[in-house]
Amino acid sequence: MAKHTHSYTIREVSEAMQTVDAVYADAAATVATLLYDSRRLIYTAQGLFFALLGRRDGHRYLDDVYALGVRNYVVMAGRTDTSRFPDANFIVVEDTLRALQELASYHRSRFDYPVIGITGSNGKTIVKEWLMQLLSPEHRIVRSPKSYNSQIGVALSLWQMDASYDLAIIEAGVSEPGEMEPLRTMIRPDMAILTTVGPAHDDGFRSREAKIKEKLQLFSGTAKAVYSPNDTAGIPVPSEGVHITWGSSDATLTVVGHAATAGNRCTIHAKHKGVDVAIDIPFTDAAARANAVCCWAVLLAMGYGQEVIRARMAMLQPVEMRLQMKKGINNCTIIDDSYSNDLASLHIALDFLKQQHRHPIRTLILSDLPGVAEGEVQVYDDLFKLLSDSSINRLITVGPVLGEFKGAPNGIIRESFADTDALLASLPKLDFHDETILLKGARRHAFERVSAALMAKVHDTVLAINLSAVEHNLNQYRSLLPKQVKLMAMVKAFSYGSGDFEIASLLQFNRVDYLAVAYADEGTELRKAGIWMPIMVMNPQPASFEALLEHRLEPEIYSFAILEELINTLVSKNISGYPIHIKVDTGMHRLGFAMADLMQLVQRLGDAPEVKVKSVFSHLAAAGDAQHDAFTVGQLTAFLGFTDRLVGALQYPVLRHIANSAAIQRWPQAHLDMVRLGIGLYGIGAGSGNALQLQQTGTLKTVVTQLHSIPGGDSVGYGRHGRVTKDSRIATVNIGYADGYDRRFGNGVGYMLVNGQRAPTIGDICMDMTMLDVSSIDAKTGDEVIVFDDIEEQAAAIGTIPYELLTGISQRVKRVYYYEM
Ligand SMILES: *Cc1c(COP(=O)(O)O)cnc(C)c1O
């Protein structure tokens, strides 16, 4: 993590772990930063790289990491020829993840201030952030960045501890049996907290009891235990210390009830040791109430008086857990993370900026860090070190403390402003254009005003794309693939309607092997946005060959005619060995060479040095449909026969691929050398086959523009097709068939969610608007409306498939992106 205030010699590091062997080129070297992801290297000079065996074996990236300047490594025995890196230090261990945890544990043991550990199914991050807000008047708190609560995340979180703090709050997340013990050993909490536990048992556990038992292991050995007996299901909490409970009738803090108050607030009434007490919080939903009561119990456990608790609870602030990416003025992209500002979250945001590197110029607008006083230069030293390793070109600071800290890391242009008003007044002069702007501001600097000023006007109707869900879905499919199988991601038709370079950048960052688009101009756009990875074009028209060659796009070749046209172009340009992909028709009967073309094709390719076959592929017509499994087997057999002959004749390595999303799930024998992942990436899986936990990636949203109360017997919309039989309330929303909301959804066939409840359409769908019956819903103008909550069900209702609904959302509907942490 981005902390630089402590360092260890390489010898100390090796003594902290169970070392098998050590090779020192420079025994005096010191390390200060823990690295494990070759894509996220920072502070390389004092970095220590752990080669972990995750989905990708870290040992495979040592050359890259070495090239970037890292000279200290922890590797597994027998996996690395250390003599290849003569000037690097190597610590050899049995298990690199355990070594990382041992080092974190050693580091933690050097501090004797209290450590609070938090676990639970929901609310861990919110409770942690709220405790930070509630306790910061007395304490200098170090905490897990965002939701860093995994086996690696906890180690990195603890690594941030140093002598300038007096309290640590660390999250611990588990998803399988056996995971808590290593976390507990590292954290060794003085106080453990259980936030709420959901009723379902998450994937990894046999039962809800097993899940709770695992989480409760965090409590063993703690001096204080805070939990609700409602969540522990009668399982004894393994702490010999003081138990401070909340929720149920015999708890330390018994909740009696709650009542909404003006301004979206809520009062929670409780009994503490027989005395009536209450807090008032600026939230009303059940999750927020539960989290607030949990924090309340923690404060009581820490000895806070009710008056102080009440005053602080009243000022709780929402916790923003997403980075939003939006279109800005003058072709800028705005990455908005304006609600948290500390080095750790800045580090995460800078990573995201590196991934979404659309524009050549990258600007950071940064406010003073909260809780850092004037004259405390260490933090700002760290900040500048972090920035000097980032890709930032332009730094704009806001606030007096940063203003005092002059200068900027090499090559970064710096401007500073006393406060947000001064920045806003100077916006025209700052002349932002064609750049990516990261906004990081502490809450009191109100950067939402900066964000509003920099944003292009967005319609009320947007498709919000969750980039972390796309990443999650990718990893779900990857978990089904053997390591050596490559992955091509289908980003045709604006990534099935989900956007273009944003998704491609994410996939490139996640080291997908290939992208595929339908047309050359889609590929050209991706190249212009900085996508450098290989791209296949499925429908290359001869007219687009120039663009194809200019942008290193690789055509699908499906007929002799297109092959000859391409060869002619290549000859005229004196190009040889140009990458192509051969498509074979094994039964889909769409595009592709016929099976009977084999001999002629082998011959033609044999004397065409202008092209080089990168891959040969075919498409399954019904991979997701068990009814046609015999047909699918036939396609696969035909394909293998064809490719054996073709690849044999070519005498150089050629990738073979046939599996789409459904086949990845249902046909492991079709994975071959590469798979082509399409709709699954966007959250829609096959009904059968290997079960995957996919997440919805897009939410189509609009707003209520007007409400009408109409008497029974009236009609709604064109042709008077919508009839009401009783007095009704009708909401008009800002989406119509020109936005891609199908006309077949009209007259009650479709529905939208208004304040979480289903409101059926009434009357015909108009071009830009739709009317909903909200008679039984408490709706007002400006309310958010979710257009599709279950896209599979809604597609079925009008006799189509999710693909058509997704790709049909018109380009006039603005896409906005966010990333959850
Ligand atoms: C679109 C497409 C895919 C992806 O199919 P999904 O069903 O969306 O996974 C794979 N291969 C080809 C040739 C395609 O056109």
mmCIF file of C-alpha atoms in Angstrom, residues 486-806:
data_model
loop_
_atom_site.group_PDB
_atom_site.id
_atom_site.type_symbol
_atom_site.label_atom_id
_atom_site.label_comp_id
_atom_site.label_asym_id
_atom_site.label_seq_id
_atom_site.Cartn_x
_atom_site.Cartn_y
_atom_site.Cartn_z
ATOM 1 C CA LYS A 486 -6.826 -18.141 -23.941
ATOM 2 C CA LEU A 487 -9.811 -15.836 -23.882
ATOM 3 C CA MET A 488 -11.220 -13.629 -26.608
ATOM 4 C CA ALA A 489 -13.787 -11.107 -25.395
ATOM 5 C CA MET A 490 -16.562 -10.086 -27.766
ATOM 6 C CA VAL A 491 -17.014 -6.325 -27.691
ATOM 7 C CA LYS A 492 -19.014 -6.057 -30.902
ATOM 8 C CA ALA A 493 -22.019 -3.718 -31.079
ATOM 9 C CA PHE A 494 -20.634 -1.390 -28.400
ATOM 10 C CA SER A 495 -19.940 -4.304 -26.104
ATOM 11 C CA TYR A 496 -23.518 -5.579 -26.428
ATOM 12 C CA GLY A 497 -24.704 -2.017 -25.768
ATOM 13 C CA SER A 498 -22.545 -1.484 -22.703
ATOM 14 C CA GLY A 499 -20.095 1.050 -24.118
ATOM 15 C CA ASP A 500 -16.898 0.736 -26.047
ATOM 16 C CA PHE A 501 -13.406 1.725 -24.982
ATOM 17 C CA GLU A 502 -14.316 1.723 -21.291
ATOM 18 C CA ILE A 503 -15.103 -1.981 -21.414
ATOM 19 C CA ALA A 504 -12.180 -2.677 -23.743
ATOM 20 C CA SER A 505 -9.777 -0.830 -21.412
ATOM 21 C CA LEU A 506 -10.997 -2.886 -18.509
ATOM 22 C CA LEU A 507 -10.504 -6.112 -20.477
ATOM 23 C CA GLN A 508 -7.071 -5.060 -21.665
ATOM 24 C CA PHE A 509 -6.088 -4.241 -18.089
ATOM 25 C CA ASN A 510 -7.294 -7.672 -17.031
ATOM 26 C CA ARG A 511 -5.077 -9.292 -19.649
ATOM 27 C CA VAL A 512 -7.707 -10.807 -21.869
ATOM 28 C CA ASP A 513 -5.886 -12.257 -24.915
ATOM 29 C CA TYR A 514 -8.024 -10.980 -27.788
ATOM 30 C CA LEU A 515 -10.894 -8.623 -28.486
ATOM 31 C CA ALA A 516 -13.393 -9.128 -31.310
ATOM 32 C CA VAL A 517 -15.547 -6.534 -33.025
ATOM 33 C CA ALA A 518 -17.964 -6.838 -35.939
ATOM 34 C CA TYR A 519 -16.639 -4.059 -38.200
ATOM 35 C CA ALA A 520 -13.304 -2.404 -38.907
ATOM 36 C CA ASP A 521 -14.510 1.018 -37.778
ATOM 37 C CA GLU A 522 -15.337 -0.361 -34.317
ATOM 38 C CA GLY A 523 -11.756 -1.591 -34.142
ATOM 39 C CA THR A 524 -10.415 1.743 -35.386
ATOM 40 C CA GLU A 525 -12.244 3.556 -32.602
ATOM 41 C CA LEU A 526 -10.730 1.236 -30.014
ATOM 42 C CA ARG A 527 -7.226 1.825 -31.379
ATOM 43 C CA LYS A 528 -7.776 5.585 -31.242
ATOM 44 C CA ALA A 529 -8.767 5.227 -27.593
ATOM 45 C CA GLY A 530 -5.486 3.541 -26.758
ATOM 46 C CA ILE A 531 -6.360 -0.150 -27.004
ATOM 47 C CA TRP A 532 -3.187 -1.885 -28.180
ATOM 48 C CA MET A 533 -4.070 -5.555 -27.678
ATOM 49 C CA PRO A 534 -4.919 -7.835 -30.661
ATOM 50 C CA ILE A 535 -8.358 -7.213 -32.189
ATOM 51 C CA MET A 536 -10.182 -9.526 -34.585
ATOM 52 C CA VAL A 537 -12.704 -8.051 -37.031
ATOM 53 C CA MET A 538 -15.486 -10.478 -37.900
ATOM 54 C CA ASN A 539 -16.915 -8.712 -40.909
ATOM 55 C CA PRO A 540 -14.062 -7.115 -42.816
ATOM 56 C CA GLN A 541 -15.307 -5.398 -45.962
ATOM 57 C CA PRO A 542 -12.749 -4.879 -48.758
ATOM 58 C CA ALA A 543 -13.480 -1.148 -48.545
ATOM 59 C CA SER A 544 -12.138 -1.198 -44.992
ATOM 60 C CA PHE A 545 -8.847 -2.994 -45.706
ATOM 61 C CA GLU A 546 -6.866 0.271 -45.622
ATOM 62 C CA ALA A 547 -8.136 1.049 -42.127
ATOM 63 C CA LEU A 548 -7.617 -2.561 -41.127
ATOM 64 C CA LEU A 549 -3.929 -2.516 -42.046
ATOM 65 C CA GLU A 550 -3.321 0.945 -40.665
ATOM 66 C CA HIS A 551 -4.664 -0.044 -37.254
ATOM 67 C CA ARG A 552 -3.273 -3.588 -37.097
ATOM 68 C CA LEU A 553 -6.749 -5.129 -37.010
ATOM 69 C CA GLU A 554 -6.912 -8.841 -37.791
ATOM 70 C CA PRO A 555 -9.636 -9.916 -40.235
ATOM 71 C CA GLU A 556 -11.831 -12.971 -40.078
ATOM 72 C CA ILE A 557 -11.513 -14.675 -43.473
ATOM 73 C CA TYR A 558 -14.604 -16.660 -44.363
ATOM 74 C CA SER A 559 -14.468 -17.125 -48.148
ATOM 75 C CA PHE A 560 -12.030 -17.431 -51.039
ATOM 76 C CA ALA A 561 -13.311 -14.143 -52.446
ATOM 77 C CA ILE A 562 -12.385 -12.165 -49.347
ATOM 78 C CA LEU A 563 -9.093 -14.029 -49.030
ATOM 79 C CA GLU A 564 -8.102 -13.089 -52.606
ATOM 80 C CA GLU A 565 -9.084 -9.455 -52.087
ATOM 81 C CA LEU A 566 -6.966 -9.278 -48.970
ATOM 82 C CA ILE A 567 -3.982 -10.974 -50.606
ATOM 83 C CA ASN A 568 -4.179 -8.502 -53.514
ATOM 84 C CA THR A 569 -4.133 -5.577 -51.131
ATOM 85 C CA LEU A 570 -1.203 -7.048 -49.198
ATOM 86 C CA VAL A 571 0.760 -7.699 -52.404
ATOM 87 C CA SER A 572 0.221 -4.118 -53.542
ATOM 88 C CA LYS A 573 1.587 -2.888 -50.241
ATOM 89 C CA ASN A 574 4.384 -5.374 -50.104
ATOM 90 C CA ILE A 575 3.228 -6.801 -46.781
ATOM 91 C CA SER A 576 3.800 -10.397 -45.762
ATOM 92 C CA GLY A 577 2.777 -12.504 -42.793
ATOM 93 C CA TYR A 578 -0.355 -10.445 -42.030
ATOM 94 C CA PRO A 579 -2.415 -12.082 -39.234
ATOM 95 C CA ILE A 580 -5.765 -13.567 -40.267
ATOM 96 C CA HIS A 581 -8.395 -15.818 -38.689
ATOM 97 C CA ILE A 582 -10.034 -18.583 -40.700
ATOM 98 C CA LYS A 583 -13.744 -19.153 -40.113
ATOM 99 C CA VAL A 584 -15.235 -22.555 -40.857
ATOM 100 C CA ASP A 585 -18.927 -23.324 -41.204
ATOM 101 C CA THR A 586 -19.704 -26.454 -39.209
ATOM 102 C CA GLY A 587 -23.480 -26.100 -39.167
ATOM 103 C CA MET A 588 -24.387 -22.540 -38.241
ATOM 104 C CA HIS A 589 -24.598 -21.679 -41.966
ATOM 105 C CA ARG A 590 -23.844 -18.012 -41.498
ATOM 106 C CA LEU A 591 -20.258 -17.203 -42.491
ATOM 107 C CA GLY A 592 -17.355 -19.530 -43.126
ATOM 108 C CA PHE A 593 -15.576 -21.879 -45.470
ATOM 109 C CA ALA A 594 -17.443 -25.090 -46.178
ATOM 110 C CA MET A 595 -15.957 -28.336 -44.950
ATOM 111 C CA ALA A 596 -15.483 -29.294 -48.604
ATOM 112 C CA ASP A 597 -13.213 -26.298 -49.170
ATOM 113 C CA LEU A 598 -10.477 -27.818 -47.021
ATOM 114 C CA MET A 599 -8.055 -29.062 -49.685
ATOM 115 C CA GLN A 600 -8.312 -25.950 -51.810
ATOM 116 C CA LEU A 601 -7.841 -23.744 -48.746
ATOM 117 C CA VAL A 602 -4.778 -25.659 -47.568
ATOM 118 C CA GLN A 603 -3.281 -25.252 -51.010
ATOM 119 C CA ARG A 604 -4.026 -21.555 -51.326
ATOM 120 C CA LEU A 605 -2.720 -20.712 -47.841
ATOM 121 C CA GLY A 606 0.360 -22.814 -48.582
ATOM 122 C CA ASP A 607 1.467 -20.460 -51.324
ATOM 123 C CA ALA A 608 0.334 -17.165 -49.793
ATOM 124 C CA PRO A 609 3.204 -15.804 -47.678
ATOM 125 C CA GLU A 610 1.263 -12.515 -47.498
ATOM 126 C CA VAL A 611 -0.926 -13.944 -44.725
ATOM 127 C CA LYS A 612 -0.317 -15.887 -41.569
ATOM 128 C CA VAL A 613 -3.146 -17.850 -39.930
ATOM 129 C CA LYS A 614 -3.382 -16.862 -36.276
ATOM 130 C CA SER A 615 -6.420 -18.947 -35.538
ATOM 131 C CA VAL A 616 -9.073 -21.147 -37.051
ATOM 132 C CA PHE A 617 -12.546 -21.095 -35.596
ATOM 133 C CA SER A 618 -16.200 -21.954 -35.935
ATOM 134 C CA HIS A 619 -19.409 -21.036 -34.147
ATOM 135 C CA LEU A 620 -21.800 -23.343 -32.309
ATOM 136 C CA ALA A 621 -25.430 -22.866 -33.250
ATOM 137 C CA ALA A 622 -27.063 -24.198 -30.087
ATOM 138 C CA ALA A 623 -24.419 -24.647 -27.406
ATOM 139 C CA GLY A 624 -26.832 -23.509 -24.679
ATOM 140 C CA ASP A 625 -29.653 -25.833 -25.626
ATOM 141 C CA ALA A 626 -29.651 -29.418 -24.303
ATOM 142 C CA GLN A 627 -32.192 -30.437 -26.942
ATOM 143 C CA HIS A 628 -29.505 -29.998 -29.602
ATOM 144 C CA ASP A 629 -26.561 -31.512 -27.780
ATOM 145 C CA ALA A 630 -26.078 -34.212 -30.408
ATOM 146 C CA PHE A 631 -25.876 -31.517 -33.064
ATOM 147 C CA THR A 632 -23.295 -29.612 -31.001
ATOM 148 C CA VAL A 633 -21.158 -32.741 -30.658
ATOM 149 C CA GLY A 634 -21.376 -33.135 -34.436
ATOM 150 C CA GLN A 635 -20.209 -29.559 -34.974
ATOM 151 C CA LEU A 636 -17.300 -30.028 -32.619
ATOM 152 C CA THR A 637 -16.230 -33.297 -34.274
ATOM 153 C CA ALA A 638 -16.402 -31.768 -37.743
ATOM 154 C CA PHE A 639 -14.388 -28.765 -36.552
ATOM 155 C CA LEU A 640 -11.650 -30.881 -35.029
ATOM 156 C CA GLY A 641 -11.387 -32.942 -38.212
ATOM 157 C CA PHE A 642 -11.073 -29.809 -40.330
ATOM 158 C CA THR A 643 -8.539 -28.091 -38.082
ATOM 159 C CA ASP A 644 -6.361 -31.187 -37.715
ATOM 160 C CA ARG A 645 -5.831 -31.230 -41.448
ATOM 161 C CA LEU A 646 -5.452 -27.478 -41.808
ATOM 162 C CA VAL A 647 -3.107 -26.955 -38.881
ATOM 163 C CA GLY A 648 -1.114 -30.028 -39.864
ATOM 164 C CA ALA A 649 -0.570 -28.605 -43.344
ATOM 165 C CA LEU A 650 0.388 -25.097 -42.134
ATOM 166 C CA GLN A 651 3.198 -26.357 -39.919
ATOM 167 C CA TYR A 652 3.121 -23.449 -37.503
ATOM 168 C CA PRO A 653 1.116 -22.975 -34.303
ATOM 169 C CA VAL A 654 -2.502 -21.948 -34.881
ATOM 170 C CA LEU A 655 -5.128 -21.371 -32.183
ATOM 171 C CA ARG A 656 -8.398 -23.321 -32.457
ATOM 172 C CA HIS A 657 -11.597 -21.932 -30.917
ATOM 173 C CA ILE A 658 -15.313 -22.673 -31.062
ATOM 174 C CA ALA A 659 -16.843 -22.011 -27.620
ATOM 175 C CA ASN A 660 -19.090 -19.002 -26.924
ATOM 176 C CA SER A 661 -20.363 -18.073 -23.422
ATOM 177 C CA ALA A 662 -22.821 -20.958 -23.194
ATOM 178 C CA ALA A 663 -20.236 -23.478 -24.402
ATOM 179 C CA ILE A 664 -17.701 -22.270 -21.829
ATOM 180 C CA GLN A 665 -20.236 -23.305 -19.204
ATOM 181 C CA ARG A 666 -21.661 -26.408 -20.816
ATOM 182 C CA TRP A 667 -18.908 -27.838 -23.046
ATOM 183 C CA PRO A 668 -15.499 -28.099 -21.364
ATOM 184 C CA GLN A 669 -14.323 -30.335 -24.228
ATOM 185 C CA ALA A 670 -14.895 -27.379 -26.580
ATOM 186 C CA HIS A 671 -12.556 -24.981 -24.740
ATOM 187 C CA LEU A 672 -9.642 -25.991 -27.026
ATOM 188 C CA ASP A 673 -6.963 -23.256 -27.264
ATOM 189 C CA MET A 674 -9.193 -20.229 -26.799
ATOM 190 C CA VAL A 675 -12.820 -19.364 -26.007
ATOM 191 C CA ARG A 676 -14.951 -16.432 -27.136
ATOM 192 C CA LEU A 677 -16.812 -14.849 -24.257
ATOM 193 C CA GLY A 678 -19.768 -12.654 -25.182
ATOM 194 C CA ILE A 679 -23.073 -12.185 -23.395
ATOM 195 C CA GLY A 680 -21.832 -13.830 -20.193
ATOM 196 C CA LEU A 681 -19.475 -10.941 -19.643
ATOM 197 C CA TYR A 682 -22.523 -8.703 -19.464
ATOM 198 C CA GLY A 683 -24.161 -10.859 -16.829
ATOM 199 C CA ILE A 684 -26.368 -13.253 -18.742
ATOM 200 C CA GLY A 685 -25.461 -16.909 -18.384
ATOM 201 C CA ALA A 686 -26.692 -20.210 -19.718
ATOM 202 C CA GLY A 687 -29.511 -21.706 -17.665
ATOM 203 C CA SER A 688 -27.728 -25.031 -17.277
ATOM 204 C CA GLY A 689 -24.159 -26.266 -17.104
ATOM 205 C CA ASN A 690 -21.626 -25.102 -14.542
ATOM 206 C CA ALA A 691 -23.423 -22.703 -12.253
ATOM 207 C CA LEU A 692 -21.881 -19.249 -12.227
ATOM 208 C CA GLN A 693 -22.585 -16.317 -9.959
ATOM 209 C CA LEU A 694 -22.969 -13.603 -12.566
ATOM 210 C CA GLN A 695 -23.701 -9.976 -11.765
ATOM 211 C CA GLN A 696 -25.906 -7.614 -13.694
ATOM 212 C CA THR A 697 -23.672 -5.075 -15.413
ATOM 213 C CA GLY A 698 -26.051 -2.456 -16.751
ATOM 214 C CA THR A 699 -28.931 -0.568 -15.164
ATOM 215 C CA LEU A 700 -31.122 1.444 -17.490
ATOM 216 C CA LYS A 701 -32.543 4.350 -15.521
ATOM 217 C CA THR A 702 -34.838 7.256 -16.137
ATOM 218 C CA VAL A 703 -36.958 9.633 -14.052
ATOM 219 C CA VAL A 704 -40.569 10.564 -13.490
ATOM 220 C CA THR A 705 -41.196 13.820 -15.373
ATOM 221 C CA GLN A 706 -44.838 14.389 -14.523
ATOM 222 C CA LEU A 707 -47.737 12.862 -12.564
ATOM 223 C CA HIS A 708 -51.438 12.969 -13.411
ATOM 224 C CA SER A 709 -54.400 11.955 -11.300
ATOM 225 C CA ILE A 710 -57.178 10.855 -13.621
ATOM 226 C CA PRO A 711 -60.728 9.641 -12.985
ATOM 227 C CA GLY A 712 -61.894 6.111 -13.744
ATOM 228 C CA GLY A 713 -63.010 5.733 -17.375
ATOM 229 C CA ASP A 714 -60.370 8.091 -18.817
ATOM 230 C CA SER A 715 -57.798 6.962 -21.331
ATOM 231 C CA VAL A 716 -54.022 7.388 -21.579
ATOM 232 C CA GLY A 717 -51.854 8.005 -24.636
ATOM 233 C CA TYR A 718 -52.198 7.669 -28.426
ATOM 234 C CA GLY A 719 -55.264 5.983 -29.842
ATOM 235 C CA ARG A 720 -56.750 6.000 -26.316
ATOM 236 C CA HIS A 721 -55.378 2.473 -25.926
ATOM 237 C CA GLY A 722 -54.771 2.787 -22.195
ATOM 238 C CA ARG A 723 -58.011 2.670 -20.248
ATOM 239 C CA VAL A 724 -58.411 3.047 -16.494
ATOM 240 C CA THR A 725 -61.404 1.565 -14.750
ATOM 241 C CA LYS A 726 -60.895 3.412 -11.457
ATOM 242 C CA ASP A 727 -59.338 6.692 -10.318
ATOM 243 C CA SER A 728 -55.652 6.367 -11.071
ATOM 244 C CA ARG A 729 -52.287 8.053 -10.903
ATOM 245 C CA ILE A 730 -50.208 8.039 -14.031
ATOM 246 C CA ALA A 731 -46.475 8.815 -14.182
ATOM 247 C CA THR A 732 -44.787 9.917 -17.383
ATOM 248 C CA VAL A 733 -41.164 8.825 -17.708
ATOM 249 C CA ASN A 734 -38.451 9.955 -20.084
ATOM 250 C CA ILE A 735 -37.855 6.915 -22.225
ATOM 251 C CA GLY A 736 -39.523 5.738 -25.420
ATOM 252 C CA TYR A 737 -39.014 3.458 -28.382
ATOM 253 C CA ALA A 738 -36.428 5.809 -29.914
ATOM 254 C CA ASP A 739 -34.301 5.107 -26.847
ATOM 255 C CA GLY A 740 -34.675 1.384 -27.390
ATOM 256 C CA TYR A 741 -37.667 0.727 -25.140
ATOM 257 C CA ASP A 742 -39.568 -1.675 -27.348
ATOM 258 C CA ARG A 743 -43.131 -0.735 -28.362
ATOM 259 C CA ARG A 744 -44.232 -4.260 -27.503
ATOM 260 C CA PHE A 745 -43.837 -3.348 -23.825
ATOM 261 C CA GLY A 746 -46.895 -1.077 -24.113
ATOM 262 C CA ASN A 747 -50.310 -1.557 -22.547
ATOM 263 C CA GLY A 748 -49.182 -3.395 -19.467
ATOM 264 C CA VAL A 749 -46.915 -5.971 -21.117
ATOM 265 C CA GLY A 750 -43.879 -4.280 -19.576
ATOM 266 C CA TYR A 751 -43.258 -2.667 -16.232
ATOM 267 C CA MET A 752 -40.621 -0.475 -14.620
ATOM 268 C CA LEU A 753 -39.534 -0.141 -11.011
ATOM 269 C CA VAL A 754 -40.595 3.091 -9.358
ATOM 270 C CA ASN A 755 -39.184 3.390 -5.857
ATOM 271 C CA GLY A 756 -38.548 -0.324 -5.919
ATOM 272 C CA GLN A 757 -42.078 -1.321 -6.904
ATOM 273 C CA ARG A 758 -43.356 -2.609 -10.205
ATOM 274 C CA ALA A 759 -45.400 -0.093 -12.170
ATOM 275 C CA PRO A 760 -46.999 -1.504 -15.357
ATOM 276 C CA THR A 761 -46.970 0.503 -18.576
ATOM 277 C CA ILE A 762 -50.265 1.976 -19.626
ATOM 278 C CA GLY A 763 -51.161 2.911 -23.194
ATOM 279 C CA ASP A 764 -48.798 2.741 -26.158
ATOM 280 C CA ILE A 765 -45.105 3.435 -25.760
ATOM 281 C CA CYS A 766 -44.351 6.827 -27.350
ATOM 282 C CA MET A 767 -41.178 7.787 -29.212
ATOM 283 C CA ASP A 768 -39.528 9.554 -26.244
ATOM 284 C CA MET A 769 -41.850 8.812 -23.338
ATOM 285 C CA THR A 770 -43.785 6.085 -21.599
ATOM 286 C CA MET A 771 -46.692 6.258 -19.146
ATOM 287 C CA LEU A 772 -46.825 4.047 -16.069
ATOM 288 C CA ASP A 773 -49.672 3.274 -13.712
ATOM 289 C CA VAL A 774 -48.409 4.277 -10.255
ATOM 290 C CA SER A 775 -51.763 4.275 -8.475
ATOM 291 C CA SER A 776 -50.447 2.038 -5.711
ATOM 292 C CA ILE A 777 -46.991 3.615 -5.465
ATOM 293 C CA ASP A 778 -45.851 6.679 -3.582
ATOM 294 C CA ALA A 779 -44.185 8.508 -6.486
ATOM 295 C CA LYS A 780 -43.228 12.099 -7.116
ATOM 296 C CA THR A 781 -41.622 13.928 -10.017
ATOM 297 C CA GLY A 782 -37.890 13.433 -10.214
ATOM 298 C CA ASP A 783 -38.037 9.934 -8.726
ATOM 299 C CA GLU A 784 -35.636 7.451 -10.223
ATOM 300 C CA VAL A 785 -37.115 4.705 -12.373
ATOM 301 C CA ILE A 786 -35.346 1.432 -13.187
ATOM 302 C CA VAL A 787 -36.395 0.296 -16.646
ATOM 303 C CA PHE A 788 -35.211 -3.339 -16.589
ATOM 304 C CA ASP A 789 -34.793 -5.131 -13.294
ATOM 305 C CA ASP A 790 -34.873 -8.636 -14.730
ATOM 306 C CA ILE A 791 -33.869 -8.444 -18.343
ATOM 307 C CA GLU A 792 -34.358 -12.157 -19.045
ATOM 308 C CA GLU A 793 -37.945 -12.114 -17.787
ATOM 309 C CA GLN A 794 -38.703 -8.887 -19.611
ATOM 310 C CA ALA A 795 -37.201 -10.095 -22.881
ATOM 311 C CA ALA A 796 -39.344 -13.222 -22.657
ATOM 312 C CA ALA A 797 -42.470 -11.110 -22.083
ATOM 313 C CA ILE A 798 -42.193 -9.663 -25.593
ATOM 314 C CA GLY A 799 -40.877 -12.827 -27.218
ATOM 315 C CA THR A 800 -37.287 -11.766 -27.663
ATOM 316 C CA ILE A 801 -33.916 -12.409 -26.030
ATOM 317 C CA PRO A 802 -31.745 -10.292 -23.714
ATOM 318 C CA TYR A 803 -29.231 -9.715 -26.556
ATOM 319 C CA GLU A 804 -31.809 -7.695 -28.491
ATOM 320 C CA LEU A 805 -32.839 -5.587 -25.494
ATOM 321 C CA LEU A 806 -29.232 -4.834 -24.563
#
